[in-house]
Protein backbone atom coordinates (compact mmCIF):
# COMPACT_ATOMS: atom_id res chain seq x y z
CA UNK A 1 0.00 0.00 0.00
CA UNK A 2 1.18 3.56 -0.66
CA UNK A 3 3.21 5.22 2.02
CA UNK A 4 2.19 8.82 2.44
CA UNK A 5 5.44 9.80 4.17
CA UNK A 6 7.34 10.23 0.91
CA UNK A 7 8.59 13.65 -0.09
CA UNK A 8 6.51 14.39 -3.16
CA UNK A 9 9.33 16.08 -5.02
CA UNK A 10 11.85 13.29 -4.75
CA UNK A 11 11.64 11.63 -8.10
CA UNK A 12 14.34 9.06 -7.61
CA UNK A 13 13.37 5.54 -8.60
CA UNK A 14 16.98 5.06 -9.67
CA UNK A 15 19.61 7.70 -10.20
CA UNK A 16 19.79 6.96 -13.92
CA UNK A 17 16.70 8.86 -15.15
CA UNK A 18 17.77 12.10 -13.51
CA UNK A 19 21.03 12.05 -15.46
CA UNK A 20 19.38 11.39 -18.80
CA UNK A 21 17.42 13.91 -20.86
CA UNK A 22 13.79 13.68 -19.80
CA UNK A 23 11.56 11.57 -22.04
CA UNK A 24 7.96 10.98 -21.06
CA UNK A 25 4.98 9.42 -22.78
CA UNK A 26 1.23 8.92 -22.84
CA UNK A 27 0.17 5.43 -23.90
CA UNK A 28 -3.59 5.06 -24.40
CA UNK A 29 -5.24 1.79 -25.39
CA UNK A 30 -7.61 2.48 -28.29
CA UNK A 31 -10.68 0.97 -26.70
CA UNK A 32 -12.76 4.15 -27.05
CA UNK A 33 -12.47 7.93 -27.41
CA UNK A 34 -10.47 10.16 -25.06
CA UNK A 35 -12.47 10.85 -21.88
CA UNK A 36 -11.80 13.03 -18.86
CA UNK A 37 -9.97 10.23 -17.01
CA UNK A 38 -7.50 9.69 -19.83
CA UNK A 39 -7.16 13.46 -20.43
CA UNK A 40 -6.00 13.88 -16.82
CA UNK A 41 -3.25 11.28 -17.30
CA UNK A 42 -2.25 12.82 -20.63
CA UNK A 43 -2.13 16.34 -19.16
CA UNK A 44 -0.07 15.22 -16.14
CA UNK A 45 2.54 13.44 -18.25
CA UNK A 46 2.61 16.27 -20.81
CA UNK A 47 3.08 19.02 -18.22
CA UNK A 48 5.71 17.09 -16.30
CA UNK A 49 7.67 16.63 -19.55
CA UNK A 50 7.29 20.25 -20.66
CA UNK A 51 8.20 21.56 -17.21
CA UNK A 52 11.45 19.57 -17.45
CA UNK A 53 12.07 20.81 -21.02
CA UNK A 54 11.68 17.18 -21.93
CA UNK A 55 10.41 15.23 -24.89
CA UNK A 56 6.83 13.97 -24.80
CA UNK A 57 5.74 10.98 -26.86
CA UNK A 58 2.50 9.21 -27.63
CA UNK A 59 2.28 5.47 -28.04
CA UNK A 60 -0.89 3.66 -29.09
CA UNK A 61 -1.23 0.45 -27.08
CA UNK A 62 -3.14 -1.49 -29.72
CA UNK A 63 -1.76 -4.82 -28.63
CA UNK A 64 -5.11 -6.51 -28.43
CA UNK A 65 -7.01 -6.38 -31.76
CA UNK A 66 -10.24 -7.91 -30.37
CA UNK A 67 -10.50 -5.08 -27.79
CA UNK A 68 -9.61 -2.33 -30.25
CA UNK A 69 -12.52 -0.15 -31.29
CA UNK A 70 -12.25 0.82 -34.97
CA UNK A 71 -11.45 4.51 -35.31
CA UNK A 72 -10.63 4.95 -31.60
CA UNK A 73 -6.88 5.47 -32.11
CA UNK A 74 -7.44 8.24 -34.66
CA UNK A 75 -10.11 9.78 -32.50
CA UNK A 76 -7.76 9.82 -29.47
CA UNK A 77 -4.94 11.36 -31.52
CA UNK A 78 -7.30 14.03 -32.91
CA UNK A 79 -8.59 14.82 -29.47
CA UNK A 80 -5.05 15.17 -28.11
CA UNK A 81 -4.21 17.60 -30.93
CA UNK A 82 -7.39 19.60 -30.34
CA UNK A 83 -6.48 19.85 -26.66
CA UNK A 84 -3.04 21.25 -27.59
CA UNK A 85 -1.24 18.10 -26.45
CA UNK A 86 1.30 17.94 -29.26
CA UNK A 87 3.79 15.10 -29.23
CA UNK A 88 7.39 15.43 -30.36
CA UNK A 89 8.16 12.29 -32.35
CA UNK A 90 6.28 9.81 -34.48
CA UNK A 91 3.54 7.88 -32.73
CA UNK A 92 4.60 4.32 -31.85
CA UNK A 93 1.98 1.62 -32.55
CA UNK A 94 2.24 -1.57 -30.54
CA UNK A 95 0.62 -3.50 -33.40
CA UNK A 96 3.87 -3.01 -35.32
CA UNK A 97 6.18 -4.12 -32.57
CA UNK A 98 5.74 -7.91 -32.69
CA UNK A 99 9.34 -8.69 -33.74
CA UNK A 100 10.72 -6.62 -30.82
CA UNK A 101 8.47 -8.45 -28.33
CA UNK A 102 9.51 -11.76 -29.85
CA UNK A 103 13.19 -10.89 -29.37
CA UNK A 104 12.53 -10.01 -25.74
CA UNK A 105 10.77 -13.35 -25.23
CA UNK A 106 13.88 -15.04 -26.60
CA UNK A 107 16.10 -13.05 -24.23
CA UNK A 108 14.00 -14.17 -21.28
CA UNK A 109 13.79 -17.81 -22.30
CA UNK A 110 15.96 -19.17 -19.48
CA UNK A 111 13.39 -17.93 -16.93
CA UNK A 112 10.19 -18.73 -18.82
CA UNK A 113 8.03 -21.80 -19.24
CA UNK A 114 5.07 -22.90 -21.31
CA UNK A 115 1.73 -23.19 -19.58
CA UNK A 116 -1.50 -24.62 -20.95
CA UNK A 117 -3.66 -24.03 -17.88
CA UNK A 118 -7.20 -22.87 -18.52
CA UNK A 119 -8.41 -19.73 -16.75
CA UNK A 120 -10.20 -21.86 -14.14
CA UNK A 121 -7.01 -23.75 -13.29
CA UNK A 122 -5.02 -20.60 -12.46
CA UNK A 123 -4.54 -19.40 -8.89
CA UNK A 124 -6.23 -16.31 -7.45
CA UNK A 125 -3.43 -14.02 -8.70
CA UNK A 126 -3.57 -15.52 -12.17
CA UNK A 127 -0.49 -17.64 -11.47
CA UNK A 128 0.07 -21.16 -12.77
CA UNK A 129 -0.10 -23.45 -9.77
CA UNK A 130 -0.28 -26.74 -11.61
CA UNK A 131 3.45 -27.20 -12.03
CA UNK A 132 3.69 -26.51 -15.78
CA UNK A 133 7.16 -25.11 -15.06
CA UNK A 134 8.42 -28.53 -14.05
CA UNK A 135 7.28 -30.31 -17.20
CA UNK A 136 10.07 -31.76 -19.28
CA UNK A 137 8.28 -31.16 -22.56
CA UNK A 138 5.78 -28.48 -23.48
CA UNK A 139 2.35 -29.89 -24.40
CA UNK A 140 1.36 -29.78 -28.06
CA UNK A 141 -1.75 -27.71 -27.36
CA UNK A 142 -1.40 -23.89 -27.59
CA UNK A 143 0.49 -22.60 -24.58
CA UNK A 144 1.01 -19.30 -22.84
CA UNK A 145 4.51 -18.21 -21.83
CA UNK A 146 5.03 -17.30 -18.18
CA UNK A 147 8.06 -15.93 -16.42
CA UNK A 148 9.09 -17.40 -13.06
CA UNK A 149 9.72 -14.98 -10.24
CA UNK A 150 12.12 -16.38 -7.60
CA UNK A 151 10.42 -16.50 -4.21
CA UNK A 152 12.81 -14.04 -2.57
CA UNK A 153 12.42 -11.27 -5.20
CA UNK A 154 11.14 -7.99 -3.88
CA UNK A 155 10.87 -4.74 -5.79
CA UNK A 156 11.40 -1.39 -4.14
CA UNK A 157 10.88 1.99 -5.68
CA UNK A 158 9.80 5.47 -4.72
CA UNK A 159 6.78 6.71 -6.60
CA UNK A 160 6.79 10.48 -6.74
CA UNK A 161 3.24 10.70 -5.42
CA UNK A 162 2.44 7.32 -3.89
CA UNK A 163 5.68 7.10 -1.92
CA UNK A 164 7.93 4.19 -1.06
CA UNK A 165 6.76 0.87 -2.48
CA UNK A 166 8.07 -2.47 -1.24
CA UNK A 167 6.52 -5.32 -3.12
CA UNK A 168 7.34 -8.92 -2.29
CA UNK A 169 6.83 -9.91 -5.91
CA UNK A 170 8.06 -13.49 -5.46
CA UNK A 171 5.26 -13.95 -2.90
CA UNK A 172 2.47 -12.15 -4.75
CA UNK A 173 3.32 -13.35 -8.27
CA UNK A 174 5.05 -16.70 -8.54
CA UNK A 175 4.95 -16.46 -12.30
CA UNK A 176 3.13 -14.12 -14.62
CA UNK A 177 2.03 -14.07 -18.19
CA UNK A 178 4.19 -12.49 -20.87
CA UNK A 179 2.76 -14.13 -23.99
CA UNK A 180 -0.81 -15.30 -24.23
CA UNK A 181 -2.09 -18.63 -25.45
CA UNK A 182 -3.87 -16.90 -28.33
CA UNK A 183 -0.53 -15.52 -29.56
CA UNK A 184 -0.95 -11.96 -28.25
CA UNK A 185 1.86 -10.44 -26.19
CA UNK A 186 1.00 -9.47 -22.64
CA UNK A 187 0.78 -5.81 -21.70
CA UNK A 188 3.54 -6.20 -19.06
CA UNK A 189 6.06 -7.30 -21.67
CA UNK A 190 5.06 -4.87 -24.40
CA UNK A 191 5.07 -1.80 -22.17
CA UNK A 192 8.56 -2.57 -20.88
CA UNK A 193 10.01 -3.28 -24.32
CA UNK A 194 8.46 -0.13 -25.77
CA UNK A 195 9.41 2.18 -22.92
CA UNK A 196 13.02 1.01 -23.28
CA UNK A 197 12.89 1.34 -27.06
CA UNK A 198 11.67 4.92 -26.77
CA UNK A 199 14.19 5.76 -24.04
CA UNK A 200 11.45 6.73 -21.58
CA UNK A 201 12.94 8.12 -18.37
CA UNK A 202 9.75 9.24 -16.59
CA UNK A 203 6.39 7.48 -16.49
CA UNK A 204 3.49 9.60 -15.28
CA UNK A 205 0.22 7.66 -15.46
CA UNK A 206 -2.94 6.76 -13.56
CA UNK A 207 -2.70 5.09 -10.16
CA UNK A 208 -4.78 2.17 -11.47
CA UNK A 209 -1.48 1.00 -13.00
CA UNK A 210 0.57 1.24 -9.81
CA UNK A 211 0.25 -2.45 -9.08
CA UNK A 212 1.60 -3.39 -12.52
CA UNK A 213 4.83 -1.51 -11.86
CA UNK A 214 6.62 -4.21 -9.84
CA UNK A 215 6.12 -6.77 -12.61
CA UNK A 216 7.35 -4.22 -15.14
CA UNK A 217 10.43 -3.44 -13.07
CA UNK A 218 11.14 -7.14 -12.71
CA UNK A 219 11.08 -7.48 -16.51
CA UNK A 220 13.23 -4.35 -16.93
CA UNK A 221 15.86 -5.92 -14.70
CA UNK A 222 15.64 -9.29 -16.44
CA UNK A 223 16.09 -7.60 -19.82
CA UNK A 224 18.91 -5.33 -18.62
CA UNK A 225 16.93 -2.11 -19.17
CA UNK A 226 17.04 1.03 -17.06
CA UNK A 227 14.12 1.60 -14.74
CA UNK A 228 12.33 4.92 -15.35
CA UNK A 229 11.07 7.15 -12.54
CA UNK A 230 7.38 6.69 -11.75
CA UNK A 231 4.61 9.02 -10.73
CA UNK A 232 1.09 7.58 -10.40
CA UNK A 233 -1.55 10.30 -10.33
CA UNK A 234 -5.00 9.70 -8.82
CA UNK A 235 -7.71 8.44 -11.13
CA UNK A 236 -11.15 9.95 -11.33
CA UNK A 237 -14.00 7.70 -10.30
CA UNK A 238 -17.75 7.92 -10.77
CA UNK A 239 -20.29 8.02 -7.94
CA UNK A 240 -20.08 4.21 -7.65
CA UNK A 241 -16.30 4.45 -7.11
CA UNK A 242 -15.55 2.96 -10.53
CA UNK A 243 -12.66 4.34 -12.56
CA UNK A 244 -13.73 6.64 -15.42
CA UNK A 245 -13.09 4.36 -18.32
CA UNK A 246 -14.30 3.38 -21.71
CA UNK A 247 -15.71 0.20 -20.14
CA UNK A 248 -17.81 2.29 -17.75
CA UNK A 249 -18.95 4.38 -20.68
CA UNK A 250 -17.24 7.59 -19.62
CA UNK A 251 -18.43 10.25 -22.07
CA UNK A 252 -16.08 11.22 -24.92
CA UNK A 253 -14.59 14.68 -24.54
CA UNK A 254 -16.04 17.42 -26.68
CA UNK A 255 -13.16 19.20 -28.40
CA UNK A 256 -15.33 22.32 -28.74
CA UNK A 257 -14.83 22.78 -25.02
CA UNK A 258 -11.12 21.88 -25.02
CA UNK A 259 -10.07 24.81 -22.81
CA UNK A 260 -12.76 24.02 -20.27
CA UNK A 261 -11.79 20.32 -20.31
CA UNK A 262 -8.17 21.26 -19.68
CA UNK A 263 -9.16 23.55 -16.80
CA UNK A 264 -11.16 20.68 -15.30
CA UNK A 265 -8.13 18.38 -15.60
CA UNK A 266 -5.88 21.01 -13.97
CA UNK A 267 -8.37 21.49 -11.13
CA UNK A 268 -8.50 17.74 -10.60
CA UNK A 269 -4.69 17.76 -10.32
CA UNK A 270 -4.92 20.72 -7.86
CA UNK A 271 -2.72 22.86 -10.07
CA UNK A 272 -2.53 26.67 -9.86
CA UNK A 273 -5.48 28.31 -11.63
CA UNK A 274 -4.55 29.71 -15.02
CA UNK A 275 -5.67 33.35 -15.31
CA UNK A 276 -8.85 34.22 -17.21
CA UNK A 277 -8.26 35.30 -20.77
CA UNK A 278 -6.35 32.23 -21.90
CA UNK A 279 -8.70 31.11 -24.63
CA UNK A 280 -6.49 28.65 -26.49
CA UNK A 281 -5.31 25.23 -25.32
CA UNK A 282 -1.71 26.11 -26.23
CA UNK A 283 -1.55 29.24 -24.06
CA UNK A 284 -3.35 27.50 -21.21
CA UNK A 285 -0.93 24.57 -21.32
CA UNK A 286 2.09 26.88 -21.57
CA UNK A 287 0.96 28.58 -18.34
CA UNK A 288 0.27 25.22 -16.69
CA UNK A 289 3.67 23.83 -17.71
CA UNK A 290 5.47 26.85 -16.27
CA UNK A 291 3.52 26.55 -13.03
CA UNK A 292 3.49 22.74 -12.88
CA UNK A 293 3.54 21.74 -9.22
CA UNK A 294 3.38 17.95 -8.85
CA UNK A 295 3.64 18.26 -5.06
CA UNK A 296 0.13 19.80 -5.07
CA UNK A 297 -1.44 16.70 -6.61
CA UNK A 298 -3.24 14.76 -3.88
CA UNK A 299 -1.21 11.61 -3.18
CA UNK A 300 -4.29 9.42 -3.14
CA UNK A 301 -5.22 6.63 -5.48
CA UNK A 302 -8.56 7.97 -6.67
CA UNK A 303 -10.91 10.93 -6.40
CA UNK A 304 -14.64 10.77 -6.98
CA UNK A 305 -15.95 13.14 -9.66
N1 LIG B 1 -2.28 1.45 -22.32
C1 LIG B 1 -2.44 1.44 -20.92
C2 LIG B 1 -3.84 1.91 -20.56
O1 LIG B 1 -4.47 2.60 -21.37
C3 LIG B 1 -1.48 2.37 -20.21
C4 LIG B 1 -0.09 1.94 -20.33
C5 LIG B 1 0.86 2.72 -19.44
O2 LIG B 1 0.70 3.93 -19.26
O3 LIG B 1 1.78 2.09 -18.97
O4 LIG B 1 -4.31 1.60 -19.49
Coordinates of C-alpha atoms and ligand atoms in Angstrom, one line a residue:
X1 CA 0.0 0.0 0.0
X2 CA 1.2 3.6 -0.7
X3 CA 3.2 5.2 2.0
X4 CA 2.2 8.8 2.4
X5 CA 5.4 9.8 4.2
X6 CA 7.3 10.2 0.9
X7 CA 8.6 13.6 -0.1
X8 CA 6.5 14.4 -3.2
X9 CA 9.3 16.1 -5.0
X10 CA 11.8 13.3 -4.7
X11 CA 11.6 11.6 -8.1
X12 CA 14.3 9.1 -7.6
X13 CA 13.4 5.5 -8.6
X14 CA 17.0 5.1 -9.7
X15 CA 19.6 7.7 -10.2
X16 CA 19.8 7.0 -13.9
X17 CA 16.7 8.9 -15.1
X18 CA 17.8 12.1 -13.5
X19 CA 21.0 12.1 -15.5
X20 CA 19.4 11.4 -18.8
X21 CA 17.4 13.9 -20.9
X22 CA 13.8 13.7 -19.8
X23 CA 11.6 11.6 -22.0
X24 CA 8.0 11.0 -21.1
X25 CA 5.0 9.4 -22.8
X26 CA 1.2 8.9 -22.8
X27 CA 0.2 5.4 -23.9
X28 CA -3.6 5.1 -24.4
X29 CA -5.2 1.8 -25.4
X30 CA -7.6 2.5 -28.3
X31 CA -10.7 1.0 -26.7
X32 CA -12.8 4.1 -27.0
X33 CA -12.5 7.9 -27.4
X34 CA -10.5 10.2 -25.1
X35 CA -12.5 10.8 -21.9
X36 CA -11.8 13.0 -18.9
X37 CA -10.0 10.2 -17.0
X38 CA -7.5 9.7 -19.8
X39 CA -7.2 13.5 -20.4
X40 CA -6.0 13.9 -16.8
X41 CA -3.2 11.3 -17.3
X42 CA -2.3 12.8 -20.6
X43 CA -2.1 16.3 -19.2
X44 CA -0.1 15.2 -16.1
X45 CA 2.5 13.4 -18.2
X46 CA 2.6 16.3 -20.8
X47 CA 3.1 19.0 -18.2
X48 CA 5.7 17.1 -16.3
X49 CA 7.7 16.6 -19.5
X50 CA 7.3 20.3 -20.7
X51 CA 8.2 21.6 -17.2
X52 CA 11.5 19.6 -17.4
X53 CA 12.1 20.8 -21.0
X54 CA 11.7 17.2 -21.9
X55 CA 10.4 15.2 -24.9
X56 CA 6.8 14.0 -24.8
X57 CA 5.7 11.0 -26.9
X58 CA 2.5 9.2 -27.6
X59 CA 2.3 5.5 -28.0
X60 CA -0.9 3.7 -29.1
X61 CA -1.2 0.5 -27.1
X62 CA -3.1 -1.5 -29.7
X63 CA -1.8 -4.8 -28.6
X64 CA -5.1 -6.5 -28.4
X65 CA -7.0 -6.4 -31.8
X66 CA -10.2 -7.9 -30.4
X67 CA -10.5 -5.1 -27.8
X68 CA -9.6 -2.3 -30.2
X69 CA -12.5 -0.1 -31.3
X70 CA -12.3 0.8 -35.0
X71 CA -11.5 4.5 -35.3
X72 CA -10.6 4.9 -31.6
X73 CA -6.9 5.5 -32.1
X74 CA -7.4 8.2 -34.7
X75 CA -10.1 9.8 -32.5
X76 CA -7.8 9.8 -29.5
X77 CA -4.9 11.4 -31.5
X78 CA -7.3 14.0 -32.9
X79 CA -8.6 14.8 -29.5
X80 CA -5.1 15.2 -28.1
X81 CA -4.2 17.6 -30.9
X82 CA -7.4 19.6 -30.3
X83 CA -6.5 19.9 -26.7
X84 CA -3.0 21.3 -27.6
X85 CA -1.2 18.1 -26.4
X86 CA 1.3 17.9 -29.3
X87 CA 3.8 15.1 -29.2
X88 CA 7.4 15.4 -30.4
X89 CA 8.2 12.3 -32.4
X90 CA 6.3 9.8 -34.5
X91 CA 3.5 7.9 -32.7
X92 CA 4.6 4.3 -31.8
X93 CA 2.0 1.6 -32.6
X94 CA 2.2 -1.6 -30.5
X95 CA 0.6 -3.5 -33.4
X96 CA 3.9 -3.0 -35.3
X97 CA 6.2 -4.1 -32.6
X98 CA 5.7 -7.9 -32.7
X99 CA 9.3 -8.7 -33.7
X100 CA 10.7 -6.6 -30.8
X101 CA 8.5 -8.4 -28.3
X102 CA 9.5 -11.8 -29.8
X103 CA 13.2 -10.9 -29.4
X104 CA 12.5 -10.0 -25.7
X105 CA 10.8 -13.3 -25.2
X106 CA 13.9 -15.0 -26.6
X107 CA 16.1 -13.1 -24.2
X108 CA 14.0 -14.2 -21.3
X109 CA 13.8 -17.8 -22.3
X110 CA 16.0 -19.2 -19.5
X111 CA 13.4 -17.9 -16.9
X112 CA 10.2 -18.7 -18.8
X113 CA 8.0 -21.8 -19.2
X114 CA 5.1 -22.9 -21.3
X115 CA 1.7 -23.2 -19.6
X116 CA -1.5 -24.6 -21.0
X117 CA -3.7 -24.0 -17.9
X118 CA -7.2 -22.9 -18.5
X119 CA -8.4 -19.7 -16.7
X120 CA -10.2 -21.9 -14.1
X121 CA -7.0 -23.7 -13.3
X122 CA -5.0 -20.6 -12.5
X123 CA -4.5 -19.4 -8.9
X124 CA -6.2 -16.3 -7.4
X125 CA -3.4 -14.0 -8.7
X126 CA -3.6 -15.5 -12.2
X127 CA -0.5 -17.6 -11.5
X128 CA 0.1 -21.2 -12.8
X129 CA -0.1 -23.5 -9.8
X130 CA -0.3 -26.7 -11.6
X131 CA 3.5 -27.2 -12.0
X132 CA 3.7 -26.5 -15.8
X133 CA 7.2 -25.1 -15.1
X134 CA 8.4 -28.5 -14.0
X135 CA 7.3 -30.3 -17.2
X136 CA 10.1 -31.8 -19.3
X137 CA 8.3 -31.2 -22.6
X138 CA 5.8 -28.5 -23.5
X139 CA 2.4 -29.9 -24.4
X140 CA 1.4 -29.8 -28.1
X141 CA -1.7 -27.7 -27.4
X142 CA -1.4 -23.9 -27.6
X143 CA 0.5 -22.6 -24.6
X144 CA 1.0 -19.3 -22.8
X145 CA 4.5 -18.2 -21.8
X146 CA 5.0 -17.3 -18.2
X147 CA 8.1 -15.9 -16.4
X148 CA 9.1 -17.4 -13.1
X149 CA 9.7 -15.0 -10.2
X150 CA 12.1 -16.4 -7.6
X151 CA 10.4 -16.5 -4.2
X152 CA 12.8 -14.0 -2.6
X153 CA 12.4 -11.3 -5.2
X154 CA 11.1 -8.0 -3.9
X155 CA 10.9 -4.7 -5.8
X156 CA 11.4 -1.4 -4.1
X157 CA 10.9 2.0 -5.7
X158 CA 9.8 5.5 -4.7
X159 CA 6.8 6.7 -6.6
X160 CA 6.8 10.5 -6.7
X161 CA 3.2 10.7 -5.4
X162 CA 2.4 7.3 -3.9
X163 CA 5.7 7.1 -1.9
X164 CA 7.9 4.2 -1.1
X165 CA 6.8 0.9 -2.5
X166 CA 8.1 -2.5 -1.2
X167 CA 6.5 -5.3 -3.1
X168 CA 7.3 -8.9 -2.3
X169 CA 6.8 -9.9 -5.9
X170 CA 8.1 -13.5 -5.5
X171 CA 5.3 -13.9 -2.9
X172 CA 2.5 -12.1 -4.7
X173 CA 3.3 -13.4 -8.3
X174 CA 5.1 -16.7 -8.5
X175 CA 4.9 -16.5 -12.3
X176 CA 3.1 -14.1 -14.6
X177 CA 2.0 -14.1 -18.2
X178 CA 4.2 -12.5 -20.9
X179 CA 2.8 -14.1 -24.0
X180 CA -0.8 -15.3 -24.2
X181 CA -2.1 -18.6 -25.5
X182 CA -3.9 -16.9 -28.3
X183 CA -0.5 -15.5 -29.6
X184 CA -0.9 -12.0 -28.2
X185 CA 1.9 -10.4 -26.2
X186 CA 1.0 -9.5 -22.6
X187 CA 0.8 -5.8 -21.7
X188 CA 3.5 -6.2 -19.1
X189 CA 6.1 -7.3 -21.7
X190 CA 5.1 -4.9 -24.4
X191 CA 5.1 -1.8 -22.2
X192 CA 8.6 -2.6 -20.9
X193 CA 10.0 -3.3 -24.3
X194 CA 8.5 -0.1 -25.8
X195 CA 9.4 2.2 -22.9
X196 CA 13.0 1.0 -23.3
X197 CA 12.9 1.3 -27.1
X198 CA 11.7 4.9 -26.8
X199 CA 14.2 5.8 -24.0
X200 CA 11.4 6.7 -21.6
X201 CA 12.9 8.1 -18.4
X202 CA 9.7 9.2 -16.6
X203 CA 6.4 7.5 -16.5
X204 CA 3.5 9.6 -15.3
X205 CA 0.2 7.7 -15.5
X206 CA -2.9 6.8 -13.6
X207 CA -2.7 5.1 -10.2
X208 CA -4.8 2.2 -11.5
X209 CA -1.5 1.0 -13.0
X210 CA 0.6 1.2 -9.8
X211 CA 0.2 -2.5 -9.1
X212 CA 1.6 -3.4 -12.5
X213 CA 4.8 -1.5 -11.9
X214 CA 6.6 -4.2 -9.8
X215 CA 6.1 -6.8 -12.6
X216 CA 7.4 -4.2 -15.1
X217 CA 10.4 -3.4 -13.1
X218 CA 11.1 -7.1 -12.7
X219 CA 11.1 -7.5 -16.5
X220 CA 13.2 -4.3 -16.9
X221 CA 15.9 -5.9 -14.7
X222 CA 15.6 -9.3 -16.4
X223 CA 16.1 -7.6 -19.8
X224 CA 18.9 -5.3 -18.6
X225 CA 16.9 -2.1 -19.2
X226 CA 17.0 1.0 -17.1
X227 CA 14.1 1.6 -14.7
X228 CA 12.3 4.9 -15.3
X229 CA 11.1 7.2 -12.5
X230 CA 7.4 6.7 -11.8
X231 CA 4.6 9.0 -10.7
X232 CA 1.1 7.6 -10.4
X233 CA -1.5 10.3 -10.3
X234 CA -5.0 9.7 -8.8
X235 CA -7.7 8.4 -11.1
X236 CA -11.1 10.0 -11.3
X237 CA -14.0 7.7 -10.3
X238 CA -17.8 7.9 -10.8
X239 CA -20.3 8.0 -7.9
X240 CA -20.1 4.2 -7.7
X241 CA -16.3 4.4 -7.1
X242 CA -15.5 3.0 -10.5
X243 CA -12.7 4.3 -12.6
X244 CA -13.7 6.6 -15.4
X245 CA -13.1 4.4 -18.3
X246 CA -14.3 3.4 -21.7
X247 CA -15.7 0.2 -20.1
X248 CA -17.8 2.3 -17.8
X249 CA -18.9 4.4 -20.7
X250 CA -17.2 7.6 -19.6
X251 CA -18.4 10.2 -22.1
X252 CA -16.1 11.2 -24.9
X253 CA -14.6 14.7 -24.5
X254 CA -16.0 17.4 -26.7
X255 CA -13.2 19.2 -28.4
X256 CA -15.3 22.3 -28.7
X257 CA -14.8 22.8 -25.0
X258 CA -11.1 21.9 -25.0
X259 CA -10.1 24.8 -22.8
X260 CA -12.8 24.0 -20.3
X261 CA -11.8 20.3 -20.3
X262 CA -8.2 21.3 -19.7
X263 CA -9.2 23.5 -16.8
X264 CA -11.2 20.7 -15.3
X265 CA -8.1 18.4 -15.6
X266 CA -5.9 21.0 -14.0
X267 CA -8.4 21.5 -11.1
X268 CA -8.5 17.7 -10.6
X269 CA -4.7 17.8 -10.3
X270 CA -4.9 20.7 -7.9
X271 CA -2.7 22.9 -10.1
X272 CA -2.5 26.7 -9.9
X273 CA -5.5 28.3 -11.6
X274 CA -4.5 29.7 -15.0
X275 CA -5.7 33.4 -15.3
X276 CA -8.8 34.2 -17.2
X277 CA -8.3 35.3 -20.8
X278 CA -6.3 32.2 -21.9
X279 CA -8.7 31.1 -24.6
X280 CA -6.5 28.6 -26.5
X281 CA -5.3 25.2 -25.3
X282 CA -1.7 26.1 -26.2
X283 CA -1.6 29.2 -24.1
X284 CA -3.3 27.5 -21.2
X285 CA -0.9 24.6 -21.3
X286 CA 2.1 26.9 -21.6
X287 CA 1.0 28.6 -18.3
X288 CA 0.3 25.2 -16.7
X289 CA 3.7 23.8 -17.7
X290 CA 5.5 26.9 -16.3
X291 CA 3.5 26.6 -13.0
X292 CA 3.5 22.7 -12.9
X293 CA 3.5 21.7 -9.2
X294 CA 3.4 18.0 -8.8
X295 CA 3.6 18.3 -5.1
X296 CA 0.1 19.8 -5.1
X297 CA -1.4 16.7 -6.6
X298 CA -3.2 14.8 -3.9
X299 CA -1.2 11.6 -3.2
X300 CA -4.3 9.4 -3.1
X301 CA -5.2 6.6 -5.5
X302 CA -8.6 8.0 -6.7
X303 CA -10.9 10.9 -6.4
X304 CA -14.6 10.8 -7.0
X305 CA -15.9 13.1 -9.7
Ligands
LIG1 N1 -2.3 1.5 -22.3 C1 -2.4 1.4 -20.9 C2 -3.8 1.9 -20.6 O1 -4.5 2.6 -21.4 C3 -1.5 2.4 -20.2 C4 -0.1 1.9 -20.3 C5 0.9 2.7 -19.4 O2 0.7 3.9 -19.3 O3 1.8 2.1 -19.0 O4 -4.3 1.6 -19.5

